[in-house]
XYZ file of C-alpha atoms in Angstrom:
762
model
C -65.770 53.964 16.507
C -64.027 54.390 12.824
C -63.615 51.290 11.436
C -59.648 51.195 9.543
C -58.779 49.413 6.575
C -57.215 46.019 7.720
C -53.756 45.302 7.285
C -52.742 42.413 5.045
C -53.867 38.716 5.810
C -51.429 36.798 7.049
C -51.093 33.546 4.237
C -48.032 31.901 5.389
C -46.715 30.555 7.804
C -43.155 28.807 8.791
C -43.583 25.490 8.149
C -40.215 24.697 10.358
C -41.433 24.372 14.110
C -41.338 27.494 15.134
C -39.508 29.011 12.729
C -36.878 26.890 12.765
C -35.071 27.238 16.843
C -32.836 23.997 17.643
C -34.273 21.724 20.287
C -31.844 19.748 21.757
C -32.773 15.672 21.532
C -35.672 14.199 23.554
C -34.155 12.874 27.275
C -36.829 9.758 27.477
C -35.999 9.426 30.626
C -36.211 12.926 32.251
C -37.029 13.875 35.818
C -39.965 16.098 36.900
C -39.101 19.909 36.512
C -37.579 20.474 39.563
C -39.579 22.058 42.360
C -37.180 22.396 45.108
C -33.112 23.887 45.945
C -32.576 20.449 46.567
C -33.525 19.122 42.618
C -31.448 22.448 41.074
C -28.636 20.949 42.793
C -28.883 17.373 42.415
C -29.308 18.944 38.656
C -25.817 20.534 39.453
C -27.795 24.071 38.550
C -26.473 27.051 39.873
C -29.270 29.363 38.461
C -33.044 28.627 35.910
C -33.537 30.429 33.406
C -36.975 30.753 33.385
C -39.214 30.216 36.990
C -43.306 29.011 36.503
C -45.673 29.783 38.838
C -49.061 28.639 39.266
C -51.999 27.944 41.168
C -52.429 24.309 40.548
C -50.096 21.776 41.403
C -46.891 20.788 39.729
C -48.691 17.460 37.397
C -46.202 16.538 33.992
C -48.551 15.989 32.065
C -49.961 17.152 28.859
C -53.209 18.428 30.259
C -51.205 20.854 32.454
C -50.383 24.524 31.147
C -46.828 24.363 33.309
C -45.910 20.663 31.984
C -46.390 21.975 28.549
C -44.488 25.340 28.429
C -41.770 24.230 31.068
C -41.049 21.232 28.911
C -40.694 23.034 25.879
C -38.112 25.479 26.996
C -36.691 22.489 28.710
C -36.604 21.253 24.882
C -35.059 24.740 23.733
C -31.710 24.183 25.987
C -33.283 26.492 28.912
C -33.447 26.007 33.058
C -36.681 25.293 34.193
C -38.467 25.487 37.423
C -41.515 25.030 38.644
C -42.967 27.514 41.700
C -46.198 25.477 42.230
C -49.439 26.990 44.702
C -46.659 29.742 46.946
C -47.322 31.224 49.805
C -48.547 34.128 48.382
C -48.529 36.368 52.086
C -44.721 36.990 51.452
C -42.424 37.308 49.080
C -40.303 34.531 50.576
C -41.556 31.447 47.868
C -40.424 33.764 44.830
C -36.807 33.329 45.683
C -36.918 29.925 46.544
C -34.651 28.998 43.068
C -32.922 32.980 42.810
C -33.009 35.055 41.087
C -34.566 33.822 37.041
C -32.104 34.474 34.337
C -35.182 36.115 32.222
C -37.931 36.027 33.872
C -41.260 35.429 36.695
C -43.729 33.308 33.888
C -47.261 33.516 35.688
C -50.250 31.378 35.974
C -53.201 31.768 38.127
C -53.706 27.746 37.206
C -55.767 26.022 34.428
C -58.499 28.082 35.732
C -59.355 31.683 36.613
C -58.499 31.685 40.202
C -62.557 33.349 40.867
C -64.139 30.604 38.329
C -62.272 27.501 40.718
C -62.814 29.404 44.203
C -66.824 30.729 44.160
C -69.717 28.518 42.568
C -72.216 30.485 40.202
C -74.305 31.707 43.726
C -70.810 33.360 44.618
C -70.216 30.888 48.026
C -66.761 29.175 48.067
C -66.439 25.894 46.594
C -65.557 22.666 49.030
C -62.656 21.548 47.189
C -59.797 22.549 44.099
C -59.152 20.064 41.576
C -56.265 21.119 40.780
C -54.995 20.911 43.767
C -53.099 17.391 45.906
C -55.867 15.489 47.568
C -58.597 18.748 46.713
C -57.831 21.183 49.744
C -59.159 24.328 49.164
C -57.196 27.452 50.397
C -54.114 27.423 48.420
C -54.637 30.004 45.869
C -55.860 33.638 46.705
C -58.408 35.343 44.724
C -57.130 36.870 41.553
C -53.468 34.571 41.909
C -52.664 36.589 39.199
C -51.574 39.745 40.494
C -50.766 38.065 43.519
C -48.258 36.567 42.493
C -46.963 39.580 40.114
C -46.532 41.445 42.869
C -44.887 38.912 44.445
C -42.388 38.300 41.618
C -41.443 41.934 41.089
C -41.306 42.610 45.152
C -38.465 39.058 45.111
C -36.516 40.499 42.588
C -37.149 43.932 41.425
C -36.514 44.179 37.403
C -36.639 40.722 36.680
C -39.004 40.770 33.459
C -42.564 39.892 34.918
C -45.034 38.163 32.576
C -48.223 36.823 32.581
C -50.444 34.263 31.191
C -52.604 32.059 31.789
C -56.705 31.616 31.209
C -56.962 34.110 33.535
C -53.985 36.734 32.626
C -55.594 35.517 29.097
C -59.878 36.661 29.367
C -58.878 39.456 31.148
C -55.858 41.450 29.027
C -58.621 44.448 27.958
C -61.632 46.097 30.130
C -63.845 43.488 31.479
C -66.956 42.293 33.700
C -66.090 40.606 36.624
C -69.069 38.527 37.871
C -67.819 37.842 41.906
C -67.283 42.282 42.559
C -70.280 42.782 39.571
C -68.533 46.280 38.731
C -66.471 46.089 35.816
C -62.546 45.624 35.674
C -59.515 47.482 34.371
C -57.635 45.675 31.959
C -55.397 43.118 34.478
C -51.971 44.743 32.218
C -52.564 48.088 34.604
C -53.641 46.650 37.858
C -51.246 43.223 37.872
C -48.253 45.583 35.662
C -46.565 43.226 33.828
C -44.599 43.650 31.631
C -45.491 41.172 29.162
C -49.595 39.517 29.063
C -48.557 36.700 27.174
C -52.853 35.579 25.680
C -54.439 32.030 23.955
C -52.129 29.136 24.338
C -48.883 30.359 24.847
C -46.168 27.774 24.333
C -45.059 30.016 20.657
C -44.644 33.493 22.462
C -43.353 31.919 25.681
C -40.430 30.759 23.042
C -39.739 33.946 21.528
C -39.779 35.705 25.015
C -37.680 33.657 26.290
C -35.078 32.899 23.250
C -35.037 36.651 22.399
C -34.339 37.801 26.073
C -31.531 35.620 26.157
C -29.991 36.651 23.051
C -29.963 40.020 25.133
C -32.705 41.941 24.531
C -34.583 44.562 27.018
C -37.714 43.161 27.464
C -39.787 46.672 25.906
C -37.935 45.688 23.232
C -40.627 42.594 22.726
C -43.587 44.627 22.343
C -44.122 44.059 18.261
C -44.629 39.576 19.289
C -47.854 39.248 18.270
C -49.265 37.045 21.272
C -48.628 39.531 23.830
C -50.314 42.594 25.636
C -48.798 45.498 27.078
C -48.967 48.497 29.162
C -47.523 51.907 27.603
C -46.856 55.127 30.601
C -48.775 58.267 29.807
C -45.127 60.485 28.390
C -45.489 56.766 25.938
C -47.809 57.172 22.368
C -50.194 55.347 21.736
C -49.749 53.272 18.488
C -51.122 54.912 15.448
C -53.095 53.716 11.423
C -54.546 50.742 9.858
C -53.857 48.120 11.898
C -54.925 49.658 14.534
C -58.452 49.541 16.388
C -58.971 52.141 18.918
C -61.293 50.486 21.951
C -64.422 52.676 23.762
C -61.750 53.473 26.855
C -61.696 51.649 30.334
C -63.964 55.070 32.419
C -66.319 55.543 29.303
C -66.982 51.312 28.908
C -67.164 51.464 33.175
C -70.083 54.225 33.084
C -71.583 53.397 29.441
C -73.177 49.707 28.125
C -73.466 50.928 24.614
C -69.620 51.748 25.145
C -69.406 47.956 26.959
C -70.954 46.134 23.617
C -69.066 48.243 21.196
C -66.046 47.288 23.036
C -66.867 43.155 23.159
C -67.887 43.630 19.307
C -64.890 44.651 18.224
C -61.913 42.779 20.249
C -64.418 39.276 18.934
C -64.116 40.573 15.295
C -60.241 40.575 15.948
C -59.356 37.116 16.688
C -57.930 35.749 13.905
C -54.207 35.339 13.859
C -53.873 36.377 10.387
C -56.183 40.130 10.021
C -56.707 40.768 13.584
C -55.971 44.450 14.335
C -53.494 46.235 17.740
C -56.643 46.799 20.441
C -55.173 50.506 21.804
C -57.680 51.189 24.766
C -57.114 54.172 26.972
C -57.571 53.927 30.629
C -56.521 57.618 32.045
C -53.473 58.757 30.783
C -52.137 55.272 30.108
C -53.221 53.513 27.473
C -52.988 48.880 26.878
C -52.450 47.566 24.012
C -52.755 44.273 22.601
C -51.164 42.965 19.875
C -52.654 40.568 17.133
C -52.881 36.812 18.739
C -50.259 33.991 17.453
C -50.392 31.814 14.510
C -51.963 28.587 15.741
C -49.512 25.395 15.935
C -48.877 23.700 12.639
C -49.320 19.552 12.839
C -45.056 19.598 13.059
C -45.116 22.257 16.215
C -48.177 20.003 17.444
C -46.056 16.802 17.316
C -43.319 18.406 19.135
C -45.428 19.339 22.085
C -47.368 16.207 23.070
C -44.260 14.360 22.069
C -41.810 16.149 25.254
C -40.761 13.937 27.517
C -43.837 13.507 30.396
C -43.774 11.608 32.983
C -47.421 11.841 33.560
C -47.336 11.980 36.557
C -47.651 14.392 40.335
C -44.735 15.934 40.836
C -43.104 13.710 43.527
C -43.327 15.941 46.217
C -47.200 14.797 46.995
C -46.681 11.630 48.073
C -49.924 9.722 48.665
C -52.237 12.830 47.450
C -54.536 13.236 44.578
C -55.115 15.732 42.605
C -58.507 15.710 41.149
C -57.995 17.298 37.569
C -55.221 15.270 36.779
C -57.619 11.165 37.988
C -59.798 12.673 35.310
C -57.679 12.741 32.066
C -53.988 10.764 33.488
C -54.609 8.078 31.053
C -56.694 10.209 28.203
C -54.683 11.478 25.283
C -55.620 15.060 23.501
C -55.641 15.080 19.969
C -56.221 17.968 19.167
C -57.088 21.751 20.390
C -58.974 24.455 19.796
C -62.598 25.058 18.826
C -64.846 26.458 15.589
C -68.000 26.524 18.128
C -68.307 30.005 19.376
C -70.735 29.456 21.921
C -71.451 33.284 23.695
C -70.998 31.597 26.835
C -67.168 29.170 26.357
C -64.199 30.998 26.171
C -62.201 28.088 24.544
C -62.698 29.397 21.151
C -61.920 32.096 22.956
C -58.343 31.443 24.525
C -57.346 28.195 22.012
C -58.725 30.108 18.634
C -60.750 29.112 16.018
C -58.049 26.868 14.158
C -57.921 23.246 14.819
C -54.626 22.744 15.392
C -54.236 18.495 15.072
C -51.926 15.782 15.955
C -50.162 13.618 13.239
C -51.367 10.212 13.674
C -48.514 9.117 14.239
C -47.399 11.056 17.362
C -51.157 10.356 18.875
C -50.055 6.322 18.204
C -46.802 7.181 19.874
C -48.474 8.798 23.265
C -50.707 5.497 23.316
C -47.714 3.234 22.571
C -45.997 5.098 25.387
C -48.039 4.485 27.485
C -48.694 1.479 27.680
C -45.210 0.866 29.412
C -46.176 2.601 31.988
C -46.887 -0.572 34.607
C -50.116 1.677 35.983
C -51.751 1.671 33.146
C -55.136 -0.773 32.941
C -55.061 -1.612 29.488
C -58.124 1.729 28.771
C -57.472 4.485 27.634
C -60.387 7.063 29.675
C -60.818 9.815 26.609
C -59.693 10.886 22.595
C -60.188 13.711 22.032
C -60.279 17.111 23.123
C -62.255 20.521 23.655
C -64.867 18.829 21.267
C -64.301 15.336 20.278
C -65.042 15.189 16.684
C -63.339 18.138 14.794
C -59.949 16.336 14.605
C -58.370 17.521 11.497
C -60.983 19.685 10.707
C -59.955 23.035 8.871
C -61.435 26.032 6.651
C -60.639 24.746 2.889
C -60.051 27.559 1.646
C -56.982 29.279 3.335
C -57.546 32.261 1.516
C -60.964 33.359 2.675
C -60.203 31.647 6.161
C -57.272 35.072 6.198
C -60.074 37.010 6.121
C -62.414 35.182 7.133
C -63.740 37.364 11.185
C -66.912 35.309 11.340
C -67.234 34.449 14.715
C -68.102 30.805 14.413
C -68.241 28.238 11.421
C -70.822 26.517 12.810
C -73.603 28.582 13.195
C -76.611 30.206 12.199
C -75.437 26.918 9.894
C -71.963 25.454 8.960
C -70.117 27.605 6.848
C -69.929 26.030 3.270
C -65.456 26.034 3.258
C -65.915 24.105 6.567
C -64.110 20.997 5.632
C -66.360 18.570 8.602
C -65.119 15.315 7.607
C -64.519 12.725 9.869
C -62.349 10.016 7.928
C -59.016 11.129 9.579
C -60.626 10.575 13.090
C -62.476 7.566 11.763
C -58.830 6.275 10.702
C -56.849 7.374 13.835
C -59.456 5.641 16.642
C -59.315 2.250 14.607
C -55.430 2.829 14.856
C -55.652 3.549 18.592
C -57.604 0.484 18.993
C -54.803 -2.252 17.263
C -52.043 -0.122 19.465
C -51.010 -3.980 21.549
C -51.020 -2.867 25.579
C -54.792 -1.305 24.520
C -57.724 -2.954 25.279
C -60.710 0.326 25.369
C -60.467 3.237 23.801
C -64.017 5.279 24.663
C -64.707 9.167 23.863
C -65.266 11.694 26.726
C -64.974 14.813 25.689
C -68.926 15.708 24.444
C -69.099 15.545 20.824
C -70.680 18.159 18.068
C -74.200 16.429 17.536
C -74.016 18.621 14.113
C -71.421 17.147 12.552
C -71.375 13.769 14.113
C -75.091 12.756 12.961
C -73.998 13.597 8.791
C -72.121 11.075 8.904
C -73.602 7.766 10.028
C -70.729 5.633 9.359
C -68.909 8.040 12.311
C -71.870 7.179 14.767
C -71.832 3.500 14.376
C -67.976 3.381 14.662
C -68.634 5.583 18.192
C -70.934 3.751 19.529
C -69.607 0.408 18.407
C -66.189 0.737 20.227
C -65.867 4.082 22.199
C -68.892 4.612 23.930
C -69.086 3.468 27.355
C -72.270 3.104 27.680
C -72.875 7.491 28.360
C -72.056 9.868 25.814
C -71.880 13.783 26.789
C -73.492 16.234 24.579
C -74.425 20.025 25.023
C -77.531 20.630 23.984
C -77.291 23.439 26.943
C -80.973 24.793 26.268
C -83.502 23.652 23.623
C -85.485 27.660 23.609
C -84.802 28.796 20.085
C -83.713 32.097 21.278
C -81.564 31.058 24.141
C -80.239 29.007 21.670
C -78.929 31.268 18.875
C -77.759 33.695 22.261
C -75.145 31.201 22.898
C -74.947 30.502 19.416
C -75.920 26.723 19.297
C -78.435 24.634 16.639
C -81.829 24.738 17.238
C -83.731 22.076 19.420
C -84.038 19.517 16.973
C -80.591 18.665 16.423
C -80.282 17.545 20.083
C -83.607 14.814 18.937
C -82.781 14.115 15.906
C -79.514 13.008 17.246
C -80.707 11.196 20.260
C -82.820 9.656 17.363
C -79.587 8.831 15.124
C -77.467 7.629 18.444
C -79.966 5.242 19.720
C -80.445 3.723 16.033
C -77.044 3.112 15.817
C -77.030 1.353 19.073
C -79.511 -0.598 18.652
C -77.615 -1.881 15.335
C -74.341 -2.686 17.786
C -77.224 -4.824 19.894
C -76.142 -2.110 22.944
C -78.246 -0.284 25.222
C -77.037 3.025 25.644
C -77.623 6.496 26.799
C -76.697 10.094 26.275
C -75.907 12.493 28.595
C -77.021 16.028 28.235
C -75.548 19.248 29.760
C -77.478 21.897 30.307
C -77.430 25.541 31.363
C -79.771 26.937 33.995
C -80.230 31.343 33.556
C -78.591 32.071 30.718
C -79.096 36.083 29.645
C -82.498 35.364 27.109
C -83.511 33.009 29.393
C -86.626 33.619 31.362
C -88.938 31.750 33.246
C -91.619 31.405 30.670
C -88.145 29.582 28.053
C -86.966 27.357 31.752
C -90.820 25.714 31.536
C -90.770 25.619 27.870
C -86.719 23.534 28.308
C -88.446 21.509 31.276
C -91.732 20.620 28.719
C -88.773 19.293 26.158
C -86.987 17.317 29.037
C -89.761 15.604 29.896
C -91.523 14.698 26.196
C -88.124 13.230 25.955
C -87.320 11.271 28.855
C -84.355 12.677 30.489
C -83.970 13.682 33.799
C -80.617 15.810 33.531
C -77.535 16.017 36.457
C -74.973 17.253 34.538
C -76.966 20.887 34.700
C -74.550 24.399 35.538
C -75.465 27.606 36.646
C -74.012 30.230 34.246
C -70.883 31.597 35.417
C -70.108 35.674 33.210
C -66.501 34.510 32.545
C -64.355 37.359 31.416
C -64.247 38.602 27.554
C -67.419 36.200 26.571
C -70.182 37.495 24.892
C -72.498 35.984 27.676
C -71.215 38.275 29.489
C -71.259 41.740 27.931
C -74.760 39.939 27.394
C -75.468 39.667 30.900
C -73.618 42.346 31.982
C -75.547 45.220 29.819
C -79.101 43.153 29.392
C -77.782 43.308 25.332
C -76.391 41.570 22.835
C -73.423 43.268 21.946
C -73.472 41.972 18.064
C -77.007 42.662 17.549
C -77.980 45.133 20.191
C -81.328 44.034 20.888
C -82.255 43.881 24.971
C -81.957 40.293 26.674
C -84.005 39.607 29.525
C -80.578 38.808 32.246
C -81.529 36.781 35.157
C -79.112 38.667 37.521
C -81.167 37.825 41.182
C -80.570 34.564 43.557
C -84.119 33.753 43.699
C -84.234 34.313 39.702
C -81.452 32.143 39.193
C -82.765 29.423 41.821
C -86.068 29.452 40.006
C -84.136 28.258 36.639
C -82.199 26.164 38.152
C -85.190 24.412 39.881
C -86.803 24.418 36.367
C -84.117 22.115 34.992
C -84.129 19.835 37.801
C -88.102 19.351 38.072
C -88.063 16.219 38.818
C -85.760 15.836 42.221
C -88.390 17.080 45.154
C -86.246 19.137 47.011
C -87.239 21.847 43.805
C -90.795 20.980 44.431
C -92.252 23.537 46.208
C -90.373 26.495 43.245
C -91.505 24.745 40.882
C -94.798 24.966 42.278
C -94.585 28.470 42.969
C -93.691 28.981 39.510
C -96.480 27.403 38.047
C -98.565 28.508 40.644
C -98.297 32.041 39.129
C -101.328 35.175 39.207
C -104.038 34.406 36.349
C -104.716 30.933 34.657
C -102.279 28.461 32.884
C -100.220 29.641 29.864
C -99.778 26.523 27.357
C -96.296 25.630 28.525
C -96.991 25.848 32.404
C -100.376 22.892 30.813
C -98.592 20.773 29.435
C -96.723 20.044 32.818
C -99.156 20.564 34.460
C -100.879 17.463 32.333
C -97.398 15.692 32.888
C -99.120 14.653 36.203
C -101.349 11.727 35.621
C -98.709 9.637 34.013
C -96.198 10.579 36.673
C -98.399 9.109 39.911
C -98.574 5.899 38.101
C -95.459 5.902 37.494
C -94.655 6.478 41.204
C -98.334 3.787 41.960
C -96.985 0.713 40.143
C -94.437 -0.147 41.380
C -95.837 -0.382 45.197
C -97.146 -4.253 45.266
C -100.831 -4.459 45.873
C -101.188 -1.133 44.397
C -101.561 -1.880 40.675
C -105.135 -1.402 39.881
C -105.471 1.942 41.884
C -102.456 2.849 39.913
C -104.463 2.304 35.883
C -107.452 3.997 38.000
C -104.886 7.310 38.414
C -103.302 7.240 35.230
C -106.483 7.752 33.374
C -108.818 9.714 35.609
C -108.439 12.945 33.464
C -109.589 10.692 30.599
C -112.240 11.338 28.632
C -115.070 8.039 28.380
C -115.314 10.606 24.604
C -111.606 9.660 24.128
C -110.606 13.364 24.937
C -108.590 13.842 27.892
C -104.937 13.391 28.623
C -102.510 11.553 29.254
C -103.003 8.317 27.089
C -106.814 8.604 25.331
C -107.626 4.751 26.300
C -111.391 3.889 24.356
C -113.971 3.795 26.857
C -114.091 0.274 27.388
C -111.207 0.284 28.176
C -111.913 3.135 30.897
C -112.747 1.244 34.326
C -115.722 2.259 37.163
C -113.477 2.774 39.490
C -111.365 5.256 37.399
C -114.327 6.817 36.302
C -115.282 7.737 39.463
C -112.068 9.368 40.505
C -112.181 11.390 37.112
C -115.928 12.667 38.710
C -114.609 12.955 42.032
C -111.600 15.135 40.375
C -113.285 17.588 39.112
C -116.157 17.962 41.385
C -113.252 19.043 44.484
C -110.599 21.316 41.475
C -113.623 23.380 41.163
C -114.892 22.998 44.458
C -111.418 24.314 46.290
C -109.313 27.822 46.340
C -107.267 27.708 43.111
C -104.357 30.376 42.632
C -105.918 32.023 39.948
C -109.508 32.180 41.378
C -112.263 31.140 44.194
C -113.572 27.930 45.174
C -116.883 27.585 42.860
C -120.596 27.549 45.091
C -122.157 23.326 44.633
C -124.120 24.966 42.398
C -122.511 26.161 40.109
C -119.857 22.899 39.416
C -123.102 20.722 39.135
C -123.809 22.535 36.468
C -120.558 22.039 34.939
C -119.946 18.562 35.585
C -124.024 17.910 33.946
C -122.333 19.870 31.197
C -119.170 17.164 30.617
C -121.819 14.260 31.035
C -124.141 15.475 28.034
C -120.710 16.070 25.314
C -119.518 12.678 26.879
C -117.013 13.749 28.704
C -117.579 12.676 32.095
C -119.950 9.069 32.886
C -124.116 10.239 32.635
C -124.353 7.509 35.901
C -122.038 8.991 37.896
C -122.411 12.472 37.367
C -126.380 11.574 38.468
C -125.103 9.744 41.382
C -122.931 12.620 42.297
C -126.070 15.350 42.347
C -128.103 13.128 43.959
C -124.990 13.281 46.768
C -123.767 16.959 46.620
C -124.377 18.104 49.604
C -122.038 15.377 51.438
C -119.410 15.305 48.420
C -119.240 19.211 48.548
C -118.520 19.046 52.270
C -115.958 16.168 52.242
C -114.003 18.451 49.158
C -114.265 21.992 50.989
C -113.019 20.541 53.459
C -115.907 22.426 55.988
C -119.238 22.007 56.690
C -122.070 23.296 54.487
C -123.661 26.504 56.623
C -119.945 27.595 56.698
C -119.239 26.073 53.250
C -121.658 28.764 52.412
C -119.967 31.428 52.638
C -117.474 33.917 51.866
C -113.781 31.781 53.011
C -111.227 34.323 53.356
C -108.024 32.896 51.068
C -104.314 32.971 51.527
C -101.419 30.552 49.455
C -101.484 29.146 52.734
C -104.533 27.634 52.549
C -104.231 26.712 49.037
C -100.707 25.196 49.732
C -101.420 23.530 52.838
C -104.921 22.018 51.915
C -103.497 20.257 48.151
C -100.016 18.750 49.762
C -99.292 15.317 51.346
C -98.284 16.183 55.386
C -95.447 13.460 54.529
C -94.301 16.362 52.548
C -94.517 18.950 54.696
C -95.406 18.142 58.248
C -94.143 21.742 58.999
C -96.623 23.388 56.707
C -99.569 21.098 58.727
C -98.518 22.461 62.195
C -98.687 26.102 60.575
C -102.046 25.512 59.132
């Protein structure tokens, strides 16, 4: 695919908020936006300008998109109503407010409706965090499609503008995990007049302003941040500022073409140098304009300073909206992320440029929160997509304007990236000083590679802003997998853990990290997950915060999952697709859970000898046995015998390597008996050995100094009886061929209490 010369980068930006658009005064006591006809009547409105349709409950809080966009349009003088979670089986709810004067704004909600509805294993979720009382069934699958269709049915001719995460990430042909196929651009299927992608404040204001001025909706196709459909007879754009992607038909059939499309689309996401994307769908064409410029500090302050009630709409009564409960006392200080992780949609949707609020704006919001009778003085989170990227920007704007890197921190931190935590540290100190605020926590994830290079920030964070637990996202430990994820190497987590514990000790606190990990990410096979399990074991972590990989539309990792290739390098990538493979990976990630015992055992009992990593896991069992038994009253001595049963009296063995004098005679007996029984019994990789061969091995180990010589000799004297006990058979039967089955092996090794059904079956 030819790569035309780039258009000139955008180096300047209007300092006036939203291009100098005039805004009315802030009504600090403004009621929530209307959700019913009665509320319109109470305001004396005969009609509304814009109707926002959303799959979420309406919460008038800046963490919810409809509140941000609706309040911004209201401030600009437009009349806005919210149609929240309408019954999509009919167009009647779309007529609640009458014919909107300007347009319908359609969004599936804060999440893609399919991710909202289904787990990584494609099972229906038990709740919906964005619905009253977590009720499910309040929005349809592929909500954007259904909502756009009903809007057109209700009032033909009214412009329909789609937006939100679901629409944004499906703006070109994309892999859909739930149907396991490549779907057309949502512009083709939902047929909105315009699709606004990314964060929508700038584009929604321009659409409202220009429609209000009498322009036809087709005239708005020049706006940055929009995608649209061209009919068969409409000419597609051409020129140096256009990239022609492989057609839908090509990417649906050819994985190489799909990778080429993905690679090109991701390299055209810098709003200062991006070119238009053109993709044919049969006889029609989808055009994606360059993204909108990021918001300035003044614009961020304006948006987050609007008169939100910070509460769900009163019509919900006492119903709780789970997503709101999480963020009700939080403050967002920035948006965007320059991490560019392959599996994450934040960079794709919010942008790579960090957009920060001023300190005065943040403190003003905190002061308003303290006046709420329901506020208890505790700020649950002060952060954003990442807690410690506040006011971090490229130090060379002219370079940033031409840059096409997908991550500013991978494979290493860009030397031009400003990583000063100074503004954030000052803000955190100021926030703690707001009258009425008792505690300010950081609950957003911390970017570890940035934080550990600033010990003062670490001390500030640990001393004042961690409530005992701090979230971090190492995601994996295997370097190749981390490379595909665009995450730092495993040493990043180890060093951050060390720095965090040291800072906690200096603060006189006992605190812990809560690491997040992903199972079944492309590139992660069973061996990689075994390595991760060993890593976690050595680090002493038992992660509860685990997610199974979900291929989200537009993400690089979704392209890897679909094609089995890294779209950036075109190298092959192993992918776990079957439910069984995914279940196995999750079991290894949470190897410590009793319900995962059999899956982990099956993985480690594969045919063939253990590899180095698998043996490392196996070698942990002595310590685990000790940990279990030492807490049982009266078994303290037995716990020590069990702990040392793989220790050699010559100092070899594992895991403790005590001196010979510290190994009791009981522990030596257990060690000799353990070797004898292990060699006598069947294993997945070999049959049980004959008695004489076992005695030769044990004698050799005694001569080498690993086993006690006197006890080994005593065993040899009683070998026939010991052999019968080890085999569970009489001597005559034991020397004949014994049928070997996996069931025999499993049932004779497992305690009956763990599997009574297997005992009965045997």
